[in-house]
Amino acid sequence: MRPKQAPLYDPEYFRSLGHEIIDILADHLKDSLETKRPQVLPWRPPDQQMQHWKEIDHTDMEPKALFQEILSHSISIHDPRYIGHQVGMPAPTSLLFDLLSSYLNNGMAVYEMGMAANCMERLIIETLCSRFGLPTETAGGVLTSGGTLANLTAMLSARKAMASRWQGKRPAVMVSEEAHYCIERAAMTMGWAQEDVIKVPTDERFSMQTQQLEPLYQEALGRGQQVIAVIGCACSTSTGSYDDLATIGEFCNKHKIWFHVDGAHGAAAIFSPTYAHLLEGIAKADSIVLDFHKLLMAPALATALLYRKNDTSFQTFQQQSAYLLDLQQDWYNSGKRTFECTKYMMCAGIYGFVKAHGWESFGENVTTLFQHAKAFATQITQHPHMKLATPVQSNIICFRYEEEGLSTEETNQQNAFIRQAILENGVSYIVQTTLRNKLFLRLAVMNPFTNETHIEALCKDIEAYALQWSSTHASHAETSAS
Ligand SMILES: Cc1ncc(COP(=O)(O)O)c(C=O)c1O
């Protein structure tokens, strides 16, 4: 049946199309996991891709055919050769509960528009607070749309809570130079200057040099700034390095300033008995951000923002809205504490998942991915010329191809060439990052089905592209010499 002829809200149409679409997705999942398709990424340059979407008029296409069309022009996150960005592969249970969220469309801001939702969210938050060791009498939090928004919300909360400290001065925060760019973006959004985000240098493992906190704090005071918070990375985006949260927590405690942990990626380690130690000291945090759509198998976006003192979350946004919200601190009217007014019921995907599989399966996923990353790093460095940026701490591996006799700039060019060739070839998907002016290839092991065979194939491709670059480079050199 053509979409135009289909009645808009016909339950039988919904039922039959729904069954067909789930079949398509199940087949896609199977083919992805078994690497049946030649590529994880059917690469086309943006303009060519746009040309295709303009030329193929999808107006009369059956919805199932359009589904296939979208799938076949998208990167496949469930394919084990996807080892790129930190977007996790959604588990079927989570994504089916997400479908329920889309169907119900309960906006959640006020209680009656999300009765089940506000309760599920509160239960998730309570479990998280207790896992992180925040005091049960005072702790609380919210779910919100992504780590970026959650970090901004936490920084607004810190500014509000610390108002008596910074009034008459310029508020500032201190954060590792390796922090995600969203911290600086949040500061800009708050109307701060770039200098109000004080970057703390990192050590050889790209973790914050905590001994620099005191001198930088004193220098800031001298300039008329008041540091209101230190933000710890757990872990950093580029290299997956964990900051020493225990020391940062002590520092914040000493100066009576806010301690925020950006654990968007790596705070998930709390569920892993093997790796929870990386978060030692997190229980001292005033606020913590944790993304479920990274290591915890939920579809994007689903982020928890936890507070040591739940009260502070109510003070962040105090707009009065006569028809919606009053100033009472009621947990069940969630719109008082988040940017979103109409908030997606992201809790259903998480709640459904933990009821079906248990909180422990989060830990198992984290343990597996971290262990795989360590093993893959060893495997990679067994290849000549492949050097790690730093030992692996989480599921992120940074390495590069280093050929003797090349300058740093040439090595950067060679690695950029390798990455671009891998992208365009589409058989595997990896990304790149720059650390201290050196360009590195970067893998985020997000898929527990990625194995040594996939990594070996990737290494072979890297070697082949490196040689290709060298031969072009050599012939350039010869051409210019002649
Ligand atoms: C450490 C860290 N913080 C924040 C973010 C931003 O999170 P989101 O993509 O959910 O907005 C990321 C994303 O990669 C991250 O790695």
XYZ file of C-alpha atoms and ligand atoms in Angstrom:
498
model
C 0.000 0.000 0.000
C 1.298 3.434 -0.922
C 1.840 5.814 2.003
C -0.398 8.466 0.458
C -3.266 6.013 0.208
C -2.792 4.760 3.730
C -5.111 6.222 6.313
C -3.114 8.353 8.717
C -4.055 6.619 11.943
C -5.214 3.187 10.812
C -4.216 0.666 13.532
C -4.117 -2.239 11.018
C -1.816 -0.328 8.690
C 0.405 0.454 11.682
C 0.399 -3.207 12.715
C 1.345 -4.675 9.343
C 3.930 -2.018 8.482
C 5.362 -2.289 11.995
C 5.858 -6.049 11.640
C 7.542 -5.600 8.281
C 9.794 -2.879 9.589
C 10.888 -4.865 12.613
C 11.758 -7.699 10.198
C 13.885 -5.310 8.160
C 15.689 -4.087 11.258
C 16.224 -7.601 12.611
C 17.761 -8.645 9.280
C 19.906 -5.532 9.255
C 21.080 -6.287 12.784
C 21.927 -9.877 11.837
C 23.841 -8.803 8.734
C 25.643 -6.113 10.719
C 26.739 -8.423 13.507
C 27.873 -11.034 10.990
C 29.586 -8.382 8.804
C 27.608 -9.592 5.806
C 27.712 -6.254 4.032
C 30.947 -5.308 2.284
C 31.108 -1.993 4.109
C 30.212 -0.525 7.472
C 30.015 2.878 5.798
C 28.752 3.240 2.238
C 30.800 6.403 1.793
C 29.917 9.115 -0.680
C 31.152 12.692 -0.464
C 28.475 15.097 0.884
C 27.608 16.766 -2.425
C 27.281 13.443 -4.231
C 25.121 12.117 -1.424
C 22.920 15.215 -1.642
C 22.679 14.793 -5.387
C 21.404 11.250 -4.862
C 18.756 12.392 -2.387
C 17.598 15.082 -4.776
C 17.540 12.817 -7.814
C 15.753 9.868 -6.265
C 12.369 11.273 -5.458
C 11.140 9.139 -2.591
C 7.588 10.492 -2.737
C 5.987 7.353 -4.080
C 8.252 4.889 -2.397
C 6.739 2.294 -0.088
C 7.720 3.022 3.533
C 9.562 -0.303 3.730
C 11.568 0.539 0.638
C 12.339 3.967 2.039
C 13.449 2.278 5.261
C 15.892 0.154 3.264
C 17.027 3.214 1.365
C 17.837 5.093 4.590
C 19.595 2.052 6.052
C 21.688 1.535 2.952
C 22.876 5.141 2.992
C 23.817 5.212 6.668
C 26.736 4.086 8.744
C 26.022 0.833 10.546
C 26.743 1.229 14.239
C 25.998 -2.445 14.955
C 28.718 -3.641 12.600
C 31.802 -4.774 14.577
C 33.984 -2.884 12.104
C 32.468 0.336 13.434
C 35.213 1.426 15.835
C 34.872 5.185 15.515
C 32.988 7.687 17.614
C 31.670 7.007 21.088
C 28.110 6.378 20.015
C 27.007 3.050 21.428
C 25.077 0.312 19.669
C 21.521 0.371 20.990
C 20.296 -2.928 22.396
C 17.030 -4.158 20.873
C 15.239 -3.971 24.234
C 16.195 -0.316 24.709
C 15.181 0.684 21.239
C 11.823 -1.085 21.415
C 11.054 0.741 24.661
C 12.093 3.887 22.842
C 9.433 3.151 20.273
C 6.954 3.137 23.132
C 8.283 6.566 24.173
C 7.733 7.872 20.658
C 4.249 6.436 20.552
C 3.162 7.754 23.959
C 4.855 11.107 23.310
C 4.466 11.983 26.986
C 6.183 15.317 27.353
C 7.026 14.741 31.045
C 7.426 18.397 32.048
C 4.376 18.216 34.268
C 3.355 15.166 36.232
C 0.152 14.284 34.390
C 2.022 14.442 31.078
C 4.381 11.732 32.235
C 3.030 9.835 35.213
C 4.841 6.576 34.501
C 7.773 8.466 32.995
C 8.478 10.652 36.028
C 8.390 7.589 38.292
C 10.693 5.521 36.055
C 13.092 8.439 35.824
C 13.178 8.878 39.577
C 13.861 5.181 40.136
C 16.743 5.265 37.647
C 18.194 8.388 39.290
C 17.931 6.877 42.779
C 19.822 3.761 41.702
C 22.494 5.852 40.017
C 22.987 8.133 43.032
C 23.437 5.156 45.264
C 25.861 3.454 42.823
C 28.010 6.583 42.740
C 27.951 6.782 46.542
C 26.163 10.139 46.732
C 24.342 10.676 50.045
C 20.894 9.119 49.721
C 19.197 11.727 51.979
C 20.114 14.647 49.748
C 21.056 13.343 46.309
C 18.877 13.412 43.212
C 18.923 14.390 39.586
C 17.303 14.324 36.191
C 17.583 12.748 32.779
C 18.253 15.145 29.942
C 19.079 15.273 26.243
C 22.794 14.566 25.980
C 26.062 15.167 27.754
C 26.488 18.598 26.212
C 23.212 19.890 27.619
C 23.802 18.099 30.926
C 27.229 19.725 31.363
C 25.733 23.142 30.598
C 22.955 22.491 33.115
C 25.482 21.432 35.764
C 27.580 24.550 35.162
C 24.490 26.737 35.495
C 23.653 24.950 38.743
C 27.195 25.503 40.024
C 27.083 29.204 39.139
C 23.781 29.603 40.936
C 24.827 27.611 43.986
C 28.137 29.472 44.268
C 26.647 32.954 43.744
C 27.750 34.281 47.132
C 31.357 33.304 46.336
C 31.720 35.011 42.958
C 29.578 38.112 43.310
C 31.716 41.145 42.514
C 34.253 38.926 40.720
C 34.376 37.050 37.434
C 33.334 33.430 37.869
C 35.557 30.801 36.253
C 35.986 27.028 36.122
C 39.100 24.864 35.941
C 39.181 21.824 33.699
C 41.736 19.594 32.010
C 43.036 20.804 28.671
C 41.708 17.491 27.323
C 38.093 18.236 28.313
C 35.333 17.844 25.739
C 34.657 21.024 23.786
C 31.145 21.215 25.222
C 32.581 22.647 28.459
C 33.957 25.680 26.657
C 30.778 25.909 24.629
C 28.726 25.890 27.845
C 30.865 28.698 29.256
C 30.339 30.754 26.072
C 26.612 30.072 26.250
C 26.666 31.401 29.808
C 28.223 34.603 28.514
C 31.697 33.865 29.854
C 34.956 34.645 28.111
C 37.357 31.962 26.916
C 39.760 32.868 29.750
C 37.067 31.932 32.251
C 37.633 28.300 31.366
C 41.050 27.767 32.903
C 42.776 24.838 31.239
C 44.843 22.643 33.515
C 47.754 20.926 31.697
C 47.773 17.147 31.436
C 50.508 14.597 32.087
C 51.951 11.975 29.732
C 48.756 9.912 30.108
C 46.608 12.954 29.237
C 45.169 13.112 32.753
C 44.960 16.406 34.632
C 48.153 17.471 36.447
C 46.374 18.015 39.734
C 49.458 19.639 41.294
C 48.751 22.588 38.982
C 45.335 23.225 40.525
C 46.541 25.299 43.480
C 48.871 27.656 41.569
C 46.313 28.158 38.802
C 43.613 28.842 41.383
C 45.774 31.435 43.124
C 46.708 33.073 39.817
C 43.028 33.331 38.916
C 42.264 35.005 42.254
C 45.068 37.445 41.527
C 43.411 38.338 38.212
C 40.077 39.025 39.932
C 38.497 35.721 38.952
C 36.759 33.396 41.364
C 37.045 29.737 40.422
C 33.645 28.325 41.313
C 34.194 24.766 40.121
C 36.687 22.177 38.991
C 35.504 19.754 36.342
C 37.064 16.303 36.327
C 37.122 14.219 33.148
C 35.998 10.635 33.561
C 37.201 10.020 31.004
C 38.541 12.413 28.378
C 37.174 12.168 24.871
C 40.334 11.900 22.789
C 42.341 9.342 24.730
C 39.855 7.999 27.289
C 42.050 9.181 30.178
C 40.657 9.413 33.693
C 41.484 12.360 35.921
C 42.365 11.752 39.567
C 38.918 12.477 40.951
C 39.880 11.852 44.574
C 42.499 14.617 44.496
C 40.242 17.017 42.603
C 37.496 16.325 45.132
C 39.834 17.123 48.035
C 40.924 20.324 46.329
C 37.317 21.428 45.832
C 36.494 20.557 49.397
C 39.442 22.584 50.686
C 38.359 25.672 48.726
C 34.623 25.057 49.214
C 33.986 25.100 45.491
C 31.814 22.908 43.252
C 33.174 19.582 42.045
C 31.668 18.471 38.747
C 32.512 15.226 36.962
C 32.020 14.995 33.226
C 31.533 11.267 33.082
C 29.483 11.392 29.880
C 31.592 8.606 28.460
C 33.462 6.862 31.241
C 31.353 7.187 34.388
C 29.678 4.023 33.090
C 32.694 2.226 34.607
C 30.872 2.474 37.947
C 28.935 -0.652 36.928
C 32.056 -2.691 36.236
C 33.567 -4.428 39.271
C 36.870 -4.513 37.341
C 37.024 -0.841 36.344
C 34.963 1.069 38.937
C 38.261 1.929 40.688
C 38.989 4.408 37.863
C 36.263 6.582 39.406
C 37.662 6.599 42.917
C 36.663 9.863 44.565
C 33.543 10.412 42.443
C 31.406 10.116 45.577
C 32.699 13.571 46.547
C 31.175 15.169 43.437
C 28.519 17.872 43.590
C 27.316 16.868 40.148
C 27.954 14.013 37.712
C 27.049 13.555 34.048
C 26.598 10.078 32.561
C 25.466 9.250 29.019
C 23.444 6.091 28.514
C 23.838 6.350 24.738
C 27.572 5.766 24.867
C 28.641 2.687 26.833
C 25.215 1.745 28.152
C 23.461 0.563 25.017
C 20.626 3.112 24.899
C 19.634 4.988 21.747
C 20.664 8.651 21.748
C 20.003 10.865 23.559
C 19.756 9.689 27.157
C 21.855 11.351 29.843
C 21.725 11.396 33.622
C 22.683 14.509 35.561
C 23.099 13.728 39.240
C 23.424 16.157 42.134
C 24.844 15.664 45.576
C 22.120 18.052 46.771
C 18.959 17.641 44.783
C 17.758 21.104 45.939
C 20.362 22.770 43.754
C 18.769 21.297 40.658
C 15.539 23.168 41.429
C 17.368 26.471 41.729
C 19.092 26.228 38.333
C 16.085 27.420 36.374
C 13.656 29.447 38.401
C 11.379 30.857 35.745
C 7.779 30.988 36.772
C 5.328 29.749 34.226
C 1.782 30.390 35.347
C 0.107 27.645 33.374
C 2.764 24.987 33.926
C 4.986 25.288 36.934
C 5.114 26.828 40.374
C 8.214 27.210 42.537
C 7.583 24.185 44.722
C 10.332 21.570 44.731
C 8.310 18.629 43.485
C 10.205 15.755 41.907
C 7.318 14.749 39.660
C 7.140 17.958 37.587
C 10.408 17.360 35.793
C 10.263 20.424 33.540
C 11.364 22.582 36.464
C 14.857 21.171 36.384
C 15.744 20.703 32.743
C 16.139 22.782 29.613
C 13.525 20.710 27.849
C 9.896 21.703 28.154
C 8.582 18.841 26.057
C 11.033 16.174 27.191
C 11.411 12.876 25.377
C 10.633 9.894 27.638
C 14.235 8.671 27.469
C 13.706 6.833 30.759
C 11.668 4.064 29.100
C 14.610 2.720 27.067
C 16.793 2.630 30.172
C 14.128 1.295 32.525
C 12.979 -1.393 30.083
C 16.567 -2.469 29.538
C 17.472 -2.812 33.212
C 14.282 -4.681 34.001
C 14.972 -7.139 31.169
C 18.729 -7.540 31.538
C 19.683 -6.171 34.960
C 22.012 -3.323 35.928
C 24.882 -5.850 35.902
C 24.739 -6.117 32.123
C 25.928 -2.491 31.972
C 28.988 -3.554 33.939
C 29.549 -6.589 31.740
C 29.458 -4.408 28.637
C 31.944 -1.917 30.084
C 34.299 -4.675 31.282
C 34.226 -6.407 27.907
C 34.815 -3.219 25.907
C 37.652 -2.008 28.150
C 39.332 -5.428 28.108
C 38.976 -5.709 24.344
C 40.504 -2.263 23.883
C 43.551 -3.230 25.945
C 44.002 -6.451 23.974
C 43.545 -4.646 20.640
C 46.119 -2.031 21.646
C 48.641 -4.798 22.268
C 47.757 -6.391 18.945
C 48.125 -3.079 17.073
C 51.533 -2.318 18.539
C 52.814 -5.700 17.437
C 52.752 -4.242 13.941
C 55.916 -2.373 13.064
C 55.533 1.424 12.904
C 52.329 1.501 14.971
C 52.762 3.485 18.169
C 50.282 4.239 20.933
C 49.770 7.813 22.130
C 49.397 6.515 25.671
C 48.516 3.218 27.373
C 44.827 2.410 27.122
C 42.730 3.219 30.189
C 39.230 2.659 28.841
C 37.791 1.548 25.489
C 39.566 4.288 23.509
C 42.800 3.607 21.631
C 44.925 6.357 20.065
C 47.819 5.317 17.882
C 49.594 6.330 14.732
C 51.745 5.012 11.984
C 55.285 6.305 12.398
C 57.742 5.767 9.590
C 61.421 6.473 10.165
C 62.834 9.596 8.576
C 59.594 11.567 8.367
C 59.038 14.902 10.086
C 56.110 15.376 12.489
C 54.241 17.250 9.784
C 54.812 14.470 7.248
C 53.733 11.838 9.757
C 50.591 13.889 10.393
C 49.921 14.007 6.666
C 50.490 10.289 6.313
C 48.083 9.462 9.139
C 45.494 11.918 7.829
C 45.782 10.189 4.453
C 45.326 6.775 6.089
C 42.227 7.907 7.936
C 40.683 9.501 4.857
C 41.379 6.384 2.800
C 39.737 4.189 5.448
C 36.740 6.519 5.519
C 36.278 6.458 1.775
C 36.864 2.736 1.504
C 34.177 2.202 4.133
C 35.148 -1.334 5.159
C 35.983 -0.172 8.681
C 35.194 3.063 10.423
C 37.718 4.831 12.632
C 38.320 8.506 13.475
C 41.280 10.756 14.139
C 42.346 13.231 16.782
C 45.201 15.645 17.369
C 47.238 15.465 20.558
C 50.006 17.981 21.171
C 50.169 18.769 17.446
C 50.416 15.119 16.454
C 47.652 13.506 14.472
C 46.534 10.110 15.764
C 44.173 7.435 14.550
C 41.522 6.825 17.164
C 39.361 3.821 17.902
C 36.467 3.689 20.334
C 35.634 0.036 20.895
C 31.871 0.267 21.302
C 30.855 -3.106 19.961
C 31.537 -6.251 22.002
C 31.518 -8.255 18.739
C 34.607 -6.481 17.402
C 37.385 -9.073 17.497
C 41.056 -9.604 16.597
C 40.179 -10.504 13.009
C 38.544 -7.106 12.438
C 41.519 -5.370 14.030
C 43.983 -7.390 11.948
C 42.148 -6.451 8.751
C 42.209 -2.809 9.839
C 45.947 -2.953 10.528
C 46.588 -4.459 7.097
C 44.609 -1.623 5.506
C 46.548 0.945 7.521
C 49.826 -0.563 6.345
C 48.685 -0.611 2.731
C 47.550 3.038 2.845
C 50.748 4.058 4.621
C 52.757 2.511 1.786
C 50.512 4.184 -0.767
C 51.105 7.559 0.869
C 54.860 6.913 1.019
C 55.045 5.985 -2.658
C 53.099 9.106 -3.691
C 55.179 11.147 -1.344
C 58.400 9.637 -2.684
C 57.368 10.235 -6.285
C 56.466 13.861 -5.381
C 59.881 14.228 -3.871
C 61.490 12.779 -7.002
C 59.390 15.013 -9.262
C 60.347 18.142 -7.376
C 64.015 17.074 -7.321
C 64.140 16.470 -11.096
C 33.682 13.507 27.912
C 32.511 13.938 27.083
N 31.683 14.887 27.552
C 30.622 15.303 26.858
C 30.340 14.795 25.611
C 29.149 15.275 24.856
O 28.107 14.368 25.028
P 26.854 14.310 24.036
O 27.389 13.850 22.723
O 25.945 13.331 24.683
O 26.266 15.679 23.972
C 31.170 13.805 25.074
C 30.903 13.240 23.742
O 31.647 12.510 23.171
C 32.279 13.361 25.840
O 33.123 12.427 25.380
